[in-house]
PDB file of C-alpha atoms in Angstrom:
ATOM      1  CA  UNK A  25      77.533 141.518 124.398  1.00 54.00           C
ATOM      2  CA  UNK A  26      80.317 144.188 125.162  1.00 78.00           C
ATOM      3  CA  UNK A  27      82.416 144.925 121.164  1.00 89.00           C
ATOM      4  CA  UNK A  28      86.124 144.868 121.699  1.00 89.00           C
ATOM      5  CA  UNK A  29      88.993 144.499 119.285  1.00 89.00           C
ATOM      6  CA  UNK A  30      92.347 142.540 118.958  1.00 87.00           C
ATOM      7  CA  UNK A  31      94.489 144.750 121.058  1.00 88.00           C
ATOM      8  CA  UNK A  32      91.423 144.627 123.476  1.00 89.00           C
ATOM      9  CA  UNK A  33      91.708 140.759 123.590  1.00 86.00           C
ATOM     10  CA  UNK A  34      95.901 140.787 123.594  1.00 85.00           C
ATOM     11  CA  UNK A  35      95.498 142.998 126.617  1.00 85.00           C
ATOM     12  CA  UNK A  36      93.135 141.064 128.259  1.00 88.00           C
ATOM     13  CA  UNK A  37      95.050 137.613 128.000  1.00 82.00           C
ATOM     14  CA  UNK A  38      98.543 139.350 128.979  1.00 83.00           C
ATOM     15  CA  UNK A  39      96.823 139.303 132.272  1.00 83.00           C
ATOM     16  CA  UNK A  40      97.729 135.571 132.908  1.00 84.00           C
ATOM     17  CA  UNK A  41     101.018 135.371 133.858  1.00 85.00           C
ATOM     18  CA  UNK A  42     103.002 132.417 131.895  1.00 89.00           C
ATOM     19  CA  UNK A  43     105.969 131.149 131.670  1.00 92.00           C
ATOM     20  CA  UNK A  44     108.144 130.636 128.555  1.00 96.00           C
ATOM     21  CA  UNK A  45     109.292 127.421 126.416  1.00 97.00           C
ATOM     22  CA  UNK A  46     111.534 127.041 123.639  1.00 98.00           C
ATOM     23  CA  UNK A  47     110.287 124.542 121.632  1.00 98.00           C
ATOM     24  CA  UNK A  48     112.877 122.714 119.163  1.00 98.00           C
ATOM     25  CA  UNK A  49     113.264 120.433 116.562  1.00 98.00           C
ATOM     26  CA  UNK A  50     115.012 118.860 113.745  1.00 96.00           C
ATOM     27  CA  UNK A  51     113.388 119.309 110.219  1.00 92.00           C
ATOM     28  CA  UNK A  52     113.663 116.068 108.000  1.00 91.00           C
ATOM     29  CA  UNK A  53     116.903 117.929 105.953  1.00 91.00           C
ATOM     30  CA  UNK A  54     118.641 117.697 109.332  1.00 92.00           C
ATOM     31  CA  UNK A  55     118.129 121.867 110.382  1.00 93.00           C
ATOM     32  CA  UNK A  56     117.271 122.466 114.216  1.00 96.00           C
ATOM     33  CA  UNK A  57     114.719 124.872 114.463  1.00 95.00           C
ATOM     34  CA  UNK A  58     113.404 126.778 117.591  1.00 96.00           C
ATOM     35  CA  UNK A  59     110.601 128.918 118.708  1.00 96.00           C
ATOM     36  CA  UNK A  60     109.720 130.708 121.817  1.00 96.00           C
ATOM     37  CA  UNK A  61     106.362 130.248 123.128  1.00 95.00           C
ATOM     38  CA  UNK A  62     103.953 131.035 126.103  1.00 90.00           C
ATOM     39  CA  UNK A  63     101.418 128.710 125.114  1.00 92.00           C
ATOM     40  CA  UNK A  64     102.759 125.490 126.562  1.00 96.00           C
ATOM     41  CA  UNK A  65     100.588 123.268 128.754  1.00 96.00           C
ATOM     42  CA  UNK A  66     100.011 119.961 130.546  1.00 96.00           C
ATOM     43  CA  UNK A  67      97.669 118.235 129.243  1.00 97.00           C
ATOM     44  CA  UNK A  68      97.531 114.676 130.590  1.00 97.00           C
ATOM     45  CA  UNK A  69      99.302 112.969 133.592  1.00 96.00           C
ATOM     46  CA  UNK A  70      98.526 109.711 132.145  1.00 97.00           C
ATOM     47  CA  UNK A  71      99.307 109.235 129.172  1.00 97.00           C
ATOM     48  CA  UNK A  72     101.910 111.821 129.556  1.00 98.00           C
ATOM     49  CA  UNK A  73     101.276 114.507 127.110  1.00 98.00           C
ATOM     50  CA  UNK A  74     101.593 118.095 126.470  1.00 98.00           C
ATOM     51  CA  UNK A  75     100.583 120.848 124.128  1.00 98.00           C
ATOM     52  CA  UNK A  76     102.091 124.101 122.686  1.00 98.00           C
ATOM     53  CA  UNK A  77     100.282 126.320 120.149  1.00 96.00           C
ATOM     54  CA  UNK A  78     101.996 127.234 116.701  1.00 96.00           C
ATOM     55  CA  UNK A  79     101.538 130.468 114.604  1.00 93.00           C
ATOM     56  CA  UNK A  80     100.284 129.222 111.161  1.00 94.00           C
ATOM     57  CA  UNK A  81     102.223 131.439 109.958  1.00 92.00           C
ATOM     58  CA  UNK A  82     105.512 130.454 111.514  1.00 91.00           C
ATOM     59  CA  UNK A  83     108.626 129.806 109.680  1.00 90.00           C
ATOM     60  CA  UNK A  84     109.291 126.775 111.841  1.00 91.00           C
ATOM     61  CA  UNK A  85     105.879 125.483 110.714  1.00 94.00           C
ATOM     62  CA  UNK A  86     106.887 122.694 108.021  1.00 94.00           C
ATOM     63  CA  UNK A  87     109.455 121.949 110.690  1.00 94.00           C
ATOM     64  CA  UNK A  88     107.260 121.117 113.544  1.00 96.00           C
ATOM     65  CA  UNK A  89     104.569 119.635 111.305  1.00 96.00           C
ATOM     66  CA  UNK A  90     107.137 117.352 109.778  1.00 95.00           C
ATOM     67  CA  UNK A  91     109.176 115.771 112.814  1.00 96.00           C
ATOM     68  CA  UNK A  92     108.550 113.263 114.515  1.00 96.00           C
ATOM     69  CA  UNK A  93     110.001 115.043 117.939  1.00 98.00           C
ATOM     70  CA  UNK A  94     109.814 117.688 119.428  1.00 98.00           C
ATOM     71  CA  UNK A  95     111.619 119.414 122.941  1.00 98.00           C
ATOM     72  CA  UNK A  96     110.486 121.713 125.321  1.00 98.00           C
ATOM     73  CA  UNK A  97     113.521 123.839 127.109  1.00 98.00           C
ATOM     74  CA  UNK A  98     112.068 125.508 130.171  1.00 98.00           C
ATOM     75  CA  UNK A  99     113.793 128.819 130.355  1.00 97.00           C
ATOM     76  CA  UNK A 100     114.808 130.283 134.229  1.00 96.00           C
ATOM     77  CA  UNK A 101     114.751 133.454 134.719  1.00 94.00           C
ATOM     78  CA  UNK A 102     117.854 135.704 133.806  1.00 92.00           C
ATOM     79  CA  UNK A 103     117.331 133.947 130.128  1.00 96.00           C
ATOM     80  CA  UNK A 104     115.208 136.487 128.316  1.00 95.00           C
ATOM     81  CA  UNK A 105     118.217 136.812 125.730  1.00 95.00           C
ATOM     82  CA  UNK A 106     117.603 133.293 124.959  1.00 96.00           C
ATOM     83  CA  UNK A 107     113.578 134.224 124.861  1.00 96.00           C
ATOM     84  CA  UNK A 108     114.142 136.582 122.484  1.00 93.00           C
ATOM     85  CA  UNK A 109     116.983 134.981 119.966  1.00 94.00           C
ATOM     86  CA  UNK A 110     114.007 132.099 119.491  1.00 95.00           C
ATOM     87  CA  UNK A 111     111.543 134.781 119.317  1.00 93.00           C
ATOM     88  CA  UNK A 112     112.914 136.505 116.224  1.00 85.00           C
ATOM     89  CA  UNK A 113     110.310 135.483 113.184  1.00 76.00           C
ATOM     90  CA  UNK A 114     113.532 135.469 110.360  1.00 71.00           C
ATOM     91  CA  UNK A 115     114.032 131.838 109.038  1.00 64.00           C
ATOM     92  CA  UNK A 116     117.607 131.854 109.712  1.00 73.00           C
ATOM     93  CA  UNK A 117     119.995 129.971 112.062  1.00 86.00           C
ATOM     94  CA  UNK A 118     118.765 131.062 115.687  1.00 92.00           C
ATOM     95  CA  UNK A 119     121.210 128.726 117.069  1.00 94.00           C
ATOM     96  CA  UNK A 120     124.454 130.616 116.080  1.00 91.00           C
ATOM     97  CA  UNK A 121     126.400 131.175 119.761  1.00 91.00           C
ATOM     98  CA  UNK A 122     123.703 129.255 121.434  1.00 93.00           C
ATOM     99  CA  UNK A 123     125.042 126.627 123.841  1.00 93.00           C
ATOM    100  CA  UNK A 124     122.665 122.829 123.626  1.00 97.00           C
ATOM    101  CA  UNK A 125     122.809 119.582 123.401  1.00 97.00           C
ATOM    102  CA  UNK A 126     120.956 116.654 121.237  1.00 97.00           C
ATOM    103  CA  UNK A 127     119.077 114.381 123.326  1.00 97.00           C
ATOM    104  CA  UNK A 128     118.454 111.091 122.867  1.00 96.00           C
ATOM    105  CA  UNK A 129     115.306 111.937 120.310  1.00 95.00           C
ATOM    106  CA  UNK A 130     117.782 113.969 118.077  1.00 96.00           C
ATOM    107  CA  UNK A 131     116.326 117.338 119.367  1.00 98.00           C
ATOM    108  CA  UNK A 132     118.332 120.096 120.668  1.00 98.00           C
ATOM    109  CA  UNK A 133     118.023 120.760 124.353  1.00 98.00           C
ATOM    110  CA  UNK A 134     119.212 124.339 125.696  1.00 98.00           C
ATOM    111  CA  UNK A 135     121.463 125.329 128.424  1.00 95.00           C
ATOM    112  CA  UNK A 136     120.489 126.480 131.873  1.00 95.00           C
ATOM    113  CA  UNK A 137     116.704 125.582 131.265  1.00 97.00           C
ATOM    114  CA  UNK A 138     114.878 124.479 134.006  1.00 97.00           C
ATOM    115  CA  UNK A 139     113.213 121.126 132.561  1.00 97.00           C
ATOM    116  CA  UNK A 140     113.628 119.575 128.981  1.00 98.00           C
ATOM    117  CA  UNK A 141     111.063 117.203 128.009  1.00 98.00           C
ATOM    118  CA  UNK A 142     111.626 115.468 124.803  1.00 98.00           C
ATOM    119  CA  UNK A 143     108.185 114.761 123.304  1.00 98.00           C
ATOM    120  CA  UNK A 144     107.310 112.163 120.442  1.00 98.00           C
ATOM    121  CA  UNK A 145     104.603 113.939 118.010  1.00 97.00           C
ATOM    122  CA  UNK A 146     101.088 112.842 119.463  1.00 97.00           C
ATOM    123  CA  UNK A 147      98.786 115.025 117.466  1.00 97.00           C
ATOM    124  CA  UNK A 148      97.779 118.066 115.728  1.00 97.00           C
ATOM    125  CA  UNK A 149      94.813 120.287 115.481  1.00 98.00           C
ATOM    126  CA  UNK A 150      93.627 123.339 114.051  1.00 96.00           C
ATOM    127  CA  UNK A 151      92.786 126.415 116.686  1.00 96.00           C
ATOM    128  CA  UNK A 152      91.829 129.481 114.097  1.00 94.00           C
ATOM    129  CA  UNK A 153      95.129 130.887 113.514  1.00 94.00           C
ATOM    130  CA  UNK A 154      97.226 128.611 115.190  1.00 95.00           C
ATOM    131  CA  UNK A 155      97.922 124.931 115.904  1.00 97.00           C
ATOM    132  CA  UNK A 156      97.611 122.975 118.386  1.00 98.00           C
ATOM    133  CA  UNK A 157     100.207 120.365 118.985  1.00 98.00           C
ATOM    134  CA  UNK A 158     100.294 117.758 121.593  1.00 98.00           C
ATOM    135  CA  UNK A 159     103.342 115.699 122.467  1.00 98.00           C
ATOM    136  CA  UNK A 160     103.941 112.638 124.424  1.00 98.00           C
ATOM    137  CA  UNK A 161     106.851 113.130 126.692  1.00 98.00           C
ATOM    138  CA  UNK A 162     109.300 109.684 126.385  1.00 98.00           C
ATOM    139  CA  UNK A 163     112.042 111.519 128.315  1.00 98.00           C
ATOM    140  CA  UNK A 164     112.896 114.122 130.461  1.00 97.00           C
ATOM    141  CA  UNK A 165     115.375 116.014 133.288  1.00 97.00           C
ATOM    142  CA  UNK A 166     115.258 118.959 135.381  1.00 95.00           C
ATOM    143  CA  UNK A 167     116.667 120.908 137.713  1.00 93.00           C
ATOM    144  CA  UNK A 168     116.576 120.646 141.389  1.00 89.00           C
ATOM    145  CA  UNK A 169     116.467 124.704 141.869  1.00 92.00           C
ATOM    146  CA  UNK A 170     115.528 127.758 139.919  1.00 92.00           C
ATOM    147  CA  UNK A 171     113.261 130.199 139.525  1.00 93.00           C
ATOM    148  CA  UNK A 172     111.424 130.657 135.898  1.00 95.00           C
ATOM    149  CA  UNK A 173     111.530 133.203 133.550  1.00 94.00           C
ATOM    150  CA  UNK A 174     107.615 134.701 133.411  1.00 93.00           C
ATOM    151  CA  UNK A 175     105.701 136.761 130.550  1.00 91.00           C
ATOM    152  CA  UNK A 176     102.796 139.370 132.156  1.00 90.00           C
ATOM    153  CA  UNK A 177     100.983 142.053 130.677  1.00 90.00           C
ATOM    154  CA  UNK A 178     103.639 142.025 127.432  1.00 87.00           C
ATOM    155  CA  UNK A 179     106.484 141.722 129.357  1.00 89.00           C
ATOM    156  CA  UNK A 180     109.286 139.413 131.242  1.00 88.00           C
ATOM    157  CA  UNK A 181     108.639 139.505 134.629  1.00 87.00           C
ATOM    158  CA  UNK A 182     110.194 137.508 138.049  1.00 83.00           C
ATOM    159  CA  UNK A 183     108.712 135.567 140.877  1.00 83.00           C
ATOM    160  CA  UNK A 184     107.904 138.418 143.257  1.00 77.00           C
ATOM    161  CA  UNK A 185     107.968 141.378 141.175  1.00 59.00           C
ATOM    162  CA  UNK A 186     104.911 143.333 141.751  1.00 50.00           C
ATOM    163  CA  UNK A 187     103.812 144.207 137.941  1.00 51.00           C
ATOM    164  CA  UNK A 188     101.424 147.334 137.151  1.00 51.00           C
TER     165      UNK A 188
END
């Protein structure tokens, strides 16, 4: 078996393009709380349900863990500010100057996204040094057109870029 290390593996993974998520919430004091992620994924037509991966070490852990809810904002492409004010690991307010709404399941839902799905809590399991959490979507909207915003090889890329 061929030895390789982290930055080996990072590398290697960064191959598969994917496209980005913010996922937010509302902690039980009331706080929304966001977090960019590539790691979002269907997981079941029926039931409806979906999946996301969360750093352990996450400030938005006790958050997540501790809602009931959950969204998922689909960003489009031209929205890698938005990618990156959600990406930032502080614990402050990363919703300063950032236009959203509440949906119905109190969570905040971004502007200009392609698709919000608002997700009821299904489950949670450990993945080394992550999470895995899986959501049942109750509602959700989208957008007729758009293109999405896409990370590749460590970087945002577009539908038809040719990446190196």
């Amino acid at each position: 078996m061929d030895s390789f290390n982290a930055r080996d593996f990072r590398n290697a993974l960064g191959c598969f393009a994917t496209g980005i998520a913010v996922m937010t919430t509302r902690d039980t004091d009331g706080r929304y709380i966001g977090i960019t992620v590539n790691s979002f994924a269907s997981v079941s037509l029926d039931p409806p349900l979906v999946s996301f991966c969360l750093d352990r070490n996450a400030h938005s852990l006790h958050g997540f863990l501790s809602a009931e809810h959950f969204s998922v904002n689909v960003l489009s492409e031209g929205q890698e500010p938005l990618s990156a004010a959600f990406a930032r690991s502080s614990g402050g307010d990363k919703f300063v100057g950032i236009e959203f709404e509440v949906g119905a399941s109190g969570c905040p839902l971004l502007g200009d996204c392609l698709t919000h799905l608002e997700c009821a809590r299904e489950a949670v399991h450990d993945a080394g040094d992550h999470l895995i959490v899986i959501g049942r979507v109750v509602r959700l909207a989208q957008r007729p057109e758009g293109k999405p915003l896409l990370y590749f090889r460590g970087r945002y890329a577009r539908l038809g870029e040719v990446a190196g």
